[in-house]
Amino acid sequence: SLEGIEIANIHRRMFKPLRNLSHIYFKKFQYCGYAPHVRSCKPNTDGISSLENLLASIIQRVFVWVVSAITCFGNIFVICMRPYIRSENKLHAISIMSLCCADCLMGIYLFVIGAFDLKYRGEYNKHAQLWMDSIHCQLVGSLAILSTEVSVLLLTYLTLEKYICIVYPFRCLKPRKCRTISILVLIWIIGFAVAFIPLSNKEFFRNYYGTNGVCFPLHSEQSESSGSQIYSVVIFLGVNLAAFIIIVFSYGSMFYSVHQTAITATEIRNHIKKEMILAKRFFFIVFTDALCWIPIFVLKLLSLLQVEIPGTITSWVVIFILPINSALNPLLYTLTTRPFKEMIHQVWYNYRQRRSKRGKSNQRTYGPSFIWVEMWPMHEITPKLTKPVLCTDSSDASVTTQSTRLNSYT
């Protein structure tokens, strides 16, 4: 019985000579991997893995493949479809495709975890410590952090871009191609740096990614080095929390700005209905961000307060909650937008026309043609832009311009 002992320098050679040892009781499940020849080891699970399987629950083993497939398919589909959509804002389309690439990495991460779960099925304890110490686990964990951080930074950038466009329409801050590409490259460089810095110094970070079977450093263990703890806090409660606050504040300000414009601009008809559509779009974007990140912030804060967190919660967060944004971003930013639906309707219309008039070679089909302002609510009726009005002062000009913007967005 070693239940109350924290063994900082634990190693396989400690238990290898004990050939006849049949039962052993450790403080934590991870220690069982250092005595794989022992028939009965307790605790036999940490909520994520068990002695038999990398993913302890059958629900986890099934849904890791389901979530992986949905995430990869949705983002790859958007990447492939983007070139066929005539978008007015090509730079924003590039940003969305970059976001899809980052989100797709999360699907690849879950796919690799599912693959190694299959590989070690029924005998995970024999390979547990080798797996968590392996370069494969380190790279897979780095991939998950890379996807997470790049996605967070891109969402923040896209939000600020729209915030400036709506709230400050006369500041002449329209993004240029060179600046947009430079920002995207910088975001990916920051993401790579954040993900791979823990692999550069083993003495300072120790086994940063190998604290559990899914190789994701969600919360700090008491035995972790101070460097790992500080780094993890800076990333999760520093960078990510700040990004989340910026996103919530920006969308709140955007909706308030549109609300004020709709009240003062008499040119906008049915502005209440359009406001509700905008409110729904804002709500779902902020809601999915909150659903993904608030549980992670809470878990991180509890770990700092030395509250014991069940491993089952960690596994659910990594497999179900963390990929929420990665799976839903294609839906929120592309698949539910009016231009995408118009393109699908036009393709279906062309298909029916060709099928019904196959014999007429001179039958003309019309390609999709529309103005796409990204990520705003879809309307089946194409909006009519308001006519320009001569303004006597800057405030009237702002109202008129924002009226036109609101019509084009909705």
PDB file of C-alpha atoms in Angstrom, residues 90-241:
ATOM      1  CA  LYS A  90     -11.674  38.062 -50.437  1.00  0.00           C
ATOM      2  CA  LEU A  91      -9.407  38.909 -47.519  1.00  0.00           C
ATOM      3  CA  HIS A  92     -12.058  37.845 -45.045  1.00  0.00           C
ATOM      4  CA  ALA A  93     -12.504  34.616 -47.002  1.00  0.00           C
ATOM      5  CA  ILE A  94      -8.777  33.931 -46.588  1.00  0.00           C
ATOM      6  CA  SER A  95      -9.129  34.470 -42.847  1.00  0.00           C
ATOM      7  CA  ILE A  96     -12.058  32.043 -42.672  1.00  0.00           C
ATOM      8  CA  MET A  97     -10.089  29.403 -44.595  1.00  0.00           C
ATOM      9  CA  SER A  98      -7.177  29.875 -42.191  1.00  0.00           C
ATOM     10  CA  LEU A  99      -9.605  29.399 -39.297  1.00  0.00           C
ATOM     11  CA  CYS A 100     -10.885  26.183 -40.890  1.00  0.00           C
ATOM     12  CA  CYS A 101      -7.323  24.870 -41.211  1.00  0.00           C
ATOM     13  CA  ALA A 102      -6.725  25.519 -37.509  1.00  0.00           C
ATOM     14  CA  ASP A 103     -10.017  23.873 -36.523  1.00  0.00           C
ATOM     15  CA  CYS A 104      -9.259  20.887 -38.741  1.00  0.00           C
ATOM     16  CA  LEU A 105      -6.131  20.233 -36.654  1.00  0.00           C
ATOM     17  CA  MET A 106      -8.392  19.597 -33.657  1.00  0.00           C
ATOM     18  CA  GLY A 107     -10.176  16.895 -35.641  1.00  0.00           C
ATOM     19  CA  ILE A 108      -6.818  15.348 -36.544  1.00  0.00           C
ATOM     20  CA  TYR A 109      -5.812  15.415 -32.859  1.00  0.00           C
ATOM     21  CA  LEU A 110      -8.972  13.518 -31.859  1.00  0.00           C
ATOM     22  CA  PHE A 111      -8.439  11.071 -34.729  1.00  0.00           C
ATOM     23  CA  VAL A 112      -4.904  10.257 -33.509  1.00  0.00           C
ATOM     24  CA  ILE A 113      -6.133   9.767 -29.923  1.00  0.00           C
ATOM     25  CA  GLY A 114      -8.808   7.379 -31.215  1.00  0.00           C
ATOM     26  CA  ALA A 115      -6.226   5.503 -33.296  1.00  0.00           C
ATOM     27  CA  PHE A 116      -3.889   4.954 -30.337  1.00  0.00           C
ATOM     28  CA  ASP A 117      -6.856   3.900 -28.235  1.00  0.00           C
ATOM     29  CA  LEU A 118      -7.487   1.154 -30.789  1.00  0.00           C
ATOM     30  CA  LYS A 119      -3.806   0.242 -30.834  1.00  0.00           C
ATOM     31  CA  TYR A 120      -3.610  -0.237 -27.049  1.00  0.00           C
ATOM     32  CA  ARG A 121      -7.089  -1.751 -26.646  1.00  0.00           C
ATOM     33  CA  GLY A 122      -7.195  -4.251 -23.790  1.00  0.00           C
ATOM     34  CA  GLU A 123      -3.577  -3.762 -22.633  1.00  0.00           C
ATOM     35  CA  TYR A 124      -3.118  -0.029 -22.162  1.00  0.00           C
ATOM     36  CA  ASN A 125      -1.363  -0.294 -18.788  1.00  0.00           C
ATOM     37  CA  LYS A 126       1.582  -2.104 -20.392  1.00  0.00           C
ATOM     38  CA  HIS A 127       2.164   0.869 -22.679  1.00  0.00           C
ATOM     39  CA  ALA A 128       0.764   3.771 -20.626  1.00  0.00           C
ATOM     40  CA  GLN A 129       4.002   5.315 -19.384  1.00  0.00           C
ATOM     41  CA  LEU A 130       5.827   4.734 -22.653  1.00  0.00           C
ATOM     42  CA  TRP A 131       2.926   6.396 -24.482  1.00  0.00           C
ATOM     43  CA  MET A 132       2.796   9.469 -22.234  1.00  0.00           C
ATOM     44  CA  ASP A 133       6.583   9.878 -22.448  1.00  0.00           C
ATOM     45  CA  SER A 134       6.724   9.270 -26.199  1.00  0.00           C
ATOM     46  CA  ILE A 135       7.354  11.864 -28.883  1.00  0.00           C
ATOM     47  CA  HIS A 136       4.002  10.911 -30.421  1.00  0.00           C
ATOM     48  CA  CYS A 137       2.126  12.074 -27.333  1.00  0.00           C
ATOM     49  CA  GLN A 138       4.171  15.297 -27.206  1.00  0.00           C
ATOM     50  CA  LEU A 139       3.461  16.094 -30.863  1.00  0.00           C
ATOM     51  CA  VAL A 140      -0.238  15.243 -30.577  1.00  0.00           C
ATOM     52  CA  GLY A 141      -0.587  17.489 -27.519  1.00  0.00           C
ATOM     53  CA  SER A 142       1.271  20.263 -29.350  1.00  0.00           C
ATOM     54  CA  LEU A 143      -1.143  19.865 -32.282  1.00  0.00           C
ATOM     55  CA  ALA A 144      -4.144  20.327 -29.983  1.00  0.00           C
ATOM     56  CA  ILE A 145      -2.671  23.463 -28.380  1.00  0.00           C
ATOM     57  CA  LEU A 146      -1.684  24.819 -31.817  1.00  0.00           C
ATOM     58  CA  SER A 147      -5.260  24.368 -33.053  1.00  0.00           C
ATOM     59  CA  THR A 148      -6.720  25.916 -29.911  1.00  0.00           C
ATOM     60  CA  GLU A 149      -4.503  28.996 -29.783  1.00  0.00           C
ATOM     61  CA  VAL A 150      -4.603  29.784 -33.511  1.00  0.00           C
ATOM     62  CA  SER A 151      -8.391  29.409 -33.496  1.00  0.00           C
ATOM     63  CA  VAL A 152      -8.746  31.717 -30.480  1.00  0.00           C
ATOM     64  CA  LEU A 153      -6.467  34.369 -31.986  1.00  0.00           C
ATOM     65  CA  LEU A 154      -8.176  34.196 -35.400  1.00  0.00           C
ATOM     66  CA  LEU A 155     -11.639  34.529 -33.863  1.00  0.00           C
ATOM     67  CA  THR A 156     -10.405  37.545 -31.923  1.00  0.00           C
ATOM     68  CA  TYR A 157      -8.942  39.097 -35.069  1.00  0.00           C
ATOM     69  CA  LEU A 158     -12.131  38.497 -37.093  1.00  0.00           C
ATOM     70  CA  THR A 159     -14.223  39.960 -34.280  1.00  0.00           C
ATOM     71  CA  LEU A 160     -12.097  43.099 -34.007  1.00  0.00           C
ATOM     72  CA  GLU A 161     -12.189  43.507 -37.780  1.00  0.00           C
ATOM     73  CA  LYS A 162     -16.000  43.525 -37.769  1.00  0.00           C
ATOM     74  CA  TYR A 163     -16.102  45.691 -34.664  1.00  0.00           C
ATOM     75  CA  ILE A 164     -14.045  48.430 -36.336  1.00  0.00           C
ATOM     76  CA  CYS A 165     -16.063  48.109 -39.547  1.00  0.00           C
ATOM     77  CA  ILE A 166     -19.416  48.619 -37.794  1.00  0.00           C
ATOM     78  CA  VAL A 167     -18.688  50.872 -34.830  1.00  0.00           C
ATOM     79  CA  TYR A 168     -16.117  53.109 -36.572  1.00  0.00           C
ATOM     80  CA  PRO A 169     -17.151  53.164 -40.251  1.00  0.00           C
ATOM     81  CA  PHE A 170     -15.255  56.385 -41.068  1.00  0.00           C
ATOM     82  CA  ARG A 171     -11.873  55.513 -39.599  1.00  0.00           C
ATOM     83  CA  CYS A 172     -10.543  54.246 -42.961  1.00  0.00           C
ATOM     84  CA  LEU A 173      -9.197  51.085 -41.339  1.00  0.00           C
ATOM     85  CA  LYS A 174     -10.208  48.742 -44.137  1.00  0.00           C
ATOM     86  CA  PRO A 175      -7.721  45.840 -44.098  1.00  0.00           C
ATOM     87  CA  ARG A 176      -5.331  45.567 -47.016  1.00  0.00           C
ATOM     88  CA  LYS A 177      -4.034  42.341 -48.510  1.00  0.00           C
ATOM     89  CA  CYS A 178      -0.479  42.729 -47.252  1.00  0.00           C
ATOM     90  CA  ARG A 179      -1.581  43.633 -43.741  1.00  0.00           C
ATOM     91  CA  THR A 180      -4.135  40.801 -43.557  1.00  0.00           C
ATOM     92  CA  ILE A 181      -1.662  38.162 -44.726  1.00  0.00           C
ATOM     93  CA  SER A 182       0.975  39.519 -42.325  1.00  0.00           C
ATOM     94  CA  ILE A 183      -1.469  39.261 -39.401  1.00  0.00           C
ATOM     95  CA  LEU A 184      -2.447  35.700 -40.353  1.00  0.00           C
ATOM     96  CA  VAL A 185       1.203  34.644 -40.620  1.00  0.00           C
ATOM     97  CA  LEU A 186       1.939  36.284 -37.260  1.00  0.00           C
ATOM     98  CA  ILE A 187      -0.981  34.431 -35.626  1.00  0.00           C
ATOM     99  CA  TRP A 188       0.295  31.078 -36.888  1.00  0.00           C
ATOM    100  CA  ILE A 189       3.830  31.883 -35.711  1.00  0.00           C
ATOM    101  CA  ILE A 190       2.499  32.726 -32.243  1.00  0.00           C
ATOM    102  CA  GLY A 191       0.473  29.510 -32.245  1.00  0.00           C
ATOM    103  CA  PHE A 192       3.498  27.387 -33.151  1.00  0.00           C
ATOM    104  CA  ALA A 193       5.589  29.142 -30.488  1.00  0.00           C
ATOM    105  CA  VAL A 194       2.972  28.577 -27.769  1.00  0.00           C
ATOM    106  CA  ALA A 195       2.534  24.906 -28.729  1.00  0.00           C
ATOM    107  CA  PHE A 196       6.175  23.910 -29.069  1.00  0.00           C
ATOM    108  CA  ILE A 197       7.940  25.989 -26.395  1.00  0.00           C
ATOM    109  CA  PRO A 198       7.209  23.307 -23.713  1.00  0.00           C
ATOM    110  CA  LEU A 199       9.159  20.789 -25.824  1.00  0.00           C
ATOM    111  CA  SER A 200      12.272  22.956 -25.902  1.00  0.00           C
ATOM    112  CA  ASN A 201      13.267  22.615 -22.245  1.00  0.00           C
ATOM    113  CA  LYS A 202      12.504  19.318 -20.504  1.00  0.00           C
ATOM    114  CA  GLU A 203      14.107  20.379 -17.220  1.00  0.00           C
ATOM    115  CA  PHE A 204      11.938  23.481 -16.928  1.00  0.00           C
ATOM    116  CA  PHE A 205       8.615  22.091 -18.248  1.00  0.00           C
ATOM    117  CA  ARG A 206       9.143  18.383 -17.477  1.00  0.00           C
ATOM    118  CA  ASN A 207       6.554  16.196 -19.232  1.00  0.00           C
ATOM    119  CA  TYR A 208       4.182  19.063 -20.024  1.00  0.00           C
ATOM    120  CA  TYR A 209       1.906  17.113 -22.387  1.00  0.00           C
ATOM    121  CA  GLY A 210       2.278  13.668 -20.813  1.00  0.00           C
ATOM    122  CA  THR A 211       0.239  14.170 -17.629  1.00  0.00           C
ATOM    123  CA  ASN A 212      -2.690  12.109 -18.941  1.00  0.00           C
ATOM    124  CA  GLY A 213      -3.565   9.648 -21.689  1.00  0.00           C
ATOM    125  CA  VAL A 214      -5.029  12.240 -24.056  1.00  0.00           C
ATOM    126  CA  CYS A 215      -1.847  14.375 -23.905  1.00  0.00           C
ATOM    127  CA  PHE A 216      -3.702  17.623 -23.211  1.00  0.00           C
ATOM    128  CA  PRO A 217      -2.352  19.857 -20.387  1.00  0.00           C
ATOM    129  CA  LEU A 218      -5.717  21.040 -19.144  1.00  0.00           C
ATOM    130  CA  HIS A 219      -5.044  21.382 -15.405  1.00  0.00           C
ATOM    131  CA  SER A 220      -1.945  21.414 -13.244  1.00  0.00           C
ATOM    132  CA  GLU A 221      -0.905  18.434 -11.171  1.00  0.00           C
ATOM    133  CA  GLN A 222       0.653  19.096  -7.792  1.00  0.00           C
ATOM    134  CA  SER A 223       3.797  17.284  -8.904  1.00  0.00           C
ATOM    135  CA  GLU A 224       4.251  19.499 -11.940  1.00  0.00           C
ATOM    136  CA  SER A 225       7.137  21.885 -12.128  1.00  0.00           C
ATOM    137  CA  SER A 226       6.508  25.521 -11.330  1.00  0.00           C
ATOM    138  CA  GLY A 227       7.446  26.375 -14.907  1.00  0.00           C
ATOM    139  CA  SER A 228       4.644  24.186 -16.294  1.00  0.00           C
ATOM    140  CA  GLN A 229       2.124  25.638 -13.890  1.00  0.00           C
ATOM    141  CA  ILE A 230       3.016  29.252 -14.672  1.00  0.00           C
ATOM    142  CA  TYR A 231       3.059  28.622 -18.421  1.00  0.00           C
ATOM    143  CA  SER A 232      -0.315  26.861 -18.335  1.00  0.00           C
ATOM    144  CA  VAL A 233      -1.884  29.670 -16.295  1.00  0.00           C
ATOM    145  CA  VAL A 234      -0.532  32.342 -18.659  1.00  0.00           C
ATOM    146  CA  ILE A 235      -2.015  30.549 -21.688  1.00  0.00           C
ATOM    147  CA  PHE A 236      -5.415  29.511 -20.320  1.00  0.00           C
ATOM    148  CA  LEU A 237      -6.190  32.268 -17.811  1.00  0.00           C
ATOM    149  CA  GLY A 238      -4.139  34.971 -19.512  1.00  0.00           C
ATOM    150  CA  VAL A 239      -4.238  34.880 -23.315  1.00  0.00           C
ATOM    151  CA  ASN A 240      -7.431  32.847 -23.787  1.00  0.00           C
ATOM    152  CA  LEU A 241      -9.438  34.604 -21.088  1.00  0.00           C
TER     153      LEU A 241
END
